[in-house]
Tab-separated table of C-alpha atoms in Angstrom:
chain	number	residue	atom	x	y	z
A	254	UNK	CA	21.891	-58.046	71.048
A	255	UNK	CA	22.844	-56.609	67.781
A	256	UNK	CA	26.142	-57.282	66.549
A	257	UNK	CA	28.366	-54.825	64.677
A	258	UNK	CA	27.429	-56.552	61.340
A	259	UNK	CA	23.786	-56.056	62.093
A	260	UNK	CA	24.348	-52.549	62.958
A	261	UNK	CA	26.317	-52.049	59.782
A	262	UNK	CA	23.483	-53.662	57.833
A	263	UNK	CA	20.846	-51.364	59.532
A	264	UNK	CA	23.056	-48.376	58.743
A	265	UNK	CA	23.325	-49.435	55.143
A	266	UNK	CA	19.432	-49.997	54.982
A	267	UNK	CA	18.854	-46.694	56.625
A	268	UNK	CA	21.208	-45.009	54.155
A	269	UNK	CA	19.400	-46.536	51.390
A	270	UNK	CA	15.980	-45.555	52.712
A	271	UNK	CA	17.110	-41.960	53.071
A	272	UNK	CA	18.615	-42.063	49.657
A	273	UNK	CA	15.325	-43.486	48.235
A	274	UNK	CA	13.326	-40.720	50.049
A	275	UNK	CA	15.764	-38.074	48.596
A	276	UNK	CA	15.392	-39.622	45.138
A	277	UNK	CA	11.573	-39.482	45.544
A	278	UNK	CA	11.674	-35.833	46.560
A	279	UNK	CA	14.030	-35.045	43.526
A	280	UNK	CA	11.575	-36.918	41.281
A	281	UNK	CA	8.726	-35.082	42.714
A	282	UNK	CA	10.584	-31.817	42.006
A	283	UNK	CA	11.441	-32.660	38.564
A	284	UNK	CA	7.855	-33.648	37.739
A	285	UNK	CA	6.691	-30.331	39.224
A	286	UNK	CA	9.217	-28.436	37.125
A	287	UNK	CA	8.285	-30.309	34.106
A	288	UNK	CA	4.532	-29.575	34.579
A	289	UNK	CA	5.387	-25.928	35.396
A	290	UNK	CA	7.509	-25.862	32.147
A	291	UNK	CA	4.730	-27.328	30.117
A	292	UNK	CA	2.251	-24.932	31.554
A	293	UNK	CA	4.632	-22.170	30.712
A	294	UNK	CA	5.078	-23.467	27.081
A	295	UNK	CA	1.424	-23.749	26.651
A	296	UNK	CA	0.728	-20.322	27.873
A	297	UNK	CA	3.692	-18.914	25.550
A	298	UNK	CA	2.180	-20.907	22.737
A	299	UNK	CA	-1.147	-19.357	23.299
A	300	UNK	CA	0.337	-15.972	23.658
A	301	UNK	CA	2.231	-16.361	20.559
A	302	UNK	CA	-0.861	-17.609	18.620
A	303	UNK	CA	-2.807	-14.554	19.887
A	304	UNK	CA	0.036	-12.163	18.802
A	305	UNK	CA	0.156	-13.898	15.348
A	306	UNK	CA	-3.636	-13.599	15.083
A	307	UNK	CA	-3.425	-9.972	15.929
A	308	UNK	CA	-0.698	-9.375	13.425
A	309	UNK	CA	-2.510	-11.148	10.659
A	310	UNK	CA	-5.605	-9.180	11.535
A	311	UNK	CA	-3.560	-6.100	11.175
A	312	UNK	CA	-2.160	-7.041	7.914
A	313	UNK	CA	-5.559	-7.975	6.599
A	314	UNK	CA	-6.817	-4.518	7.629
A	315	UNK	CA	-4.083	-2.820	5.902
A	316	UNK	CA	-4.558	-4.910	2.778
A	317	UNK	CA	-8.171	-4.006	2.728
A	318	UNK	CA	-7.310	-0.310	3.081
A	319	UNK	CA	-4.778	-0.546	0.287
A	320	UNK	CA	-7.649	-2.288	-1.818
A	321	UNK	CA	-9.912	0.483	-1.167
A	322	UNK	CA	-7.228	3.111	-1.936
A	323	UNK	CA	-6.370	1.295	-5.296
A	324	UNK	CA	-10.118	1.119	-6.193
A	325	UNK	CA	-10.460	4.897	-5.554
A	326	UNK	CA	-7.399	5.573	-7.567
A	327	UNK	CA	-8.701	3.488	-10.525
A	328	UNK	CA	-12.010	5.237	-10.244
A	329	UNK	CA	-10.289	8.675	-10.479
A	330	UNK	CA	-8.075	7.563	-13.252
A	331	UNK	CA	-11.012	6.411	-15.236
A	332	UNK	CA	-12.785	9.618	-14.673
A	333	UNK	CA	-9.707	11.596	-15.696
A	334	UNK	CA	-9.510	9.596	-18.787
A	335	UNK	CA	-12.996	10.316	-19.713
A	336	UNK	CA	-12.493	13.997	-19.030
A	337	UNK	CA	-9.338	14.048	-21.122
A	338	UNK	CA	-11.158	12.330	-24.066
A	339	UNK	CA	-13.639	15.354	-24.051
A	340	UNK	CA	-10.788	17.768	-23.546
A	341	UNK	CA	-8.965	16.248	-26.615
A	342	UNK	CA	-12.140	16.512	-28.674
A	343	UNK	CA	-12.484	20.285	-27.724
A	344	UNK	CA	-8.797	20.879	-28.328
A	345	UNK	CA	-8.983	19.155	-31.950
A	346	UNK	CA	-11.911	21.341	-32.620
A	347	UNK	CA	-10.254	24.636	-31.490
A	348	UNK	CA	-7.138	23.612	-33.562
A	349	UNK	CA	-9.309	23.074	-36.470
A	350	UNK	CA	-11.071	26.486	-35.978
A	351	UNK	CA	-7.493	28.118	-35.691
A	352	UNK	CA	-6.358	26.449	-38.950
A	353	UNK	CA	-9.447	27.638	-40.595
A	354	UNK	CA	-9.094	31.080	-39.229
A	355	UNK	CA	-5.434	31.269	-40.394
A	356	UNK	CA	-6.591	30.112	-43.862
A	357	UNK	CA	-9.305	32.569	-43.905
A	358	UNK	CA	-7.031	35.433	-42.670
A	359	UNK	CA	-4.497	34.252	-45.333
A	360	UNK	CA	-7.170	34.432	-48.097
A	361	UNK	CA	-8.407	37.759	-46.645
A	362	UNK	CA	-4.649	39.234	-46.752
A	363	UNK	CA	-4.362	38.193	-50.324
A	364	UNK	CA	-7.531	39.739	-51.351
A	365	UNK	CA	-6.560	42.955	-49.505
A	366	UNK	CA	-3.183	42.941	-51.101
A	367	UNK	CA	-4.766	42.376	-54.530
A	368	UNK	CA	-7.249	45.259	-53.890
A	369	UNK	CA	-4.503	47.570	-52.603
A	370	UNK	CA	-2.397	46.799	-55.739
A	371	UNK	CA	-5.215	47.531	-58.055
A	372	UNK	CA	-6.069	50.767	-56.100
A	373	UNK	CA	-2.486	51.801	-56.427
A	374	UNK	CA	-2.282	50.989	-60.081
A	375	UNK	CA	-5.223	52.981	-60.929
A	376	UNK	CA	-5.064	55.699	-58.333
A	377	UNK	CA	-4.782	58.437	-60.722
A	378	UNK	CA	-7.790	57.378	-62.577
A	379	UNK	CA	-9.726	56.850	-59.293
A	380	UNK	CA	-8.628	60.263	-58.084
A	381	UNK	CA	-9.745	62.123	-61.221
A	382	UNK	CA	-13.226	60.175	-60.983
A	383	UNK	CA	-13.715	61.297	-57.466
A	384	UNK	CA	-12.916	64.830	-58.193
A	385	UNK	CA	-15.368	65.045	-60.841
A	386	UNK	CA	-13.291	65.525	-63.684
């Protein structure tokens, strides 16, 4: 027959067994939570890597577009420089013609003034010769 000491010992052992089972359940839950957390972290890391890769791809695409635009701009500026060189040559030639024309006009003006002075000075004699007398 069990005595009160035995019953007390059995109750203690039963309590310890229950506590052990509770601890095992808690440990199992903790392990499951850790695995779930690891899985979420791995998934989050993969998603983060995918987002980063997409972002890098977008940046590379924009950089490539920018390089194309800069290349097109350089080509246009180079062509414009070549055109401007020929325009400068034509402008210089027209300026030279203008200066030559002004010089010729000046010479012509002086010659006309000299002729007009000559005609004015000898107008009486010229008029007499033209009237026949």
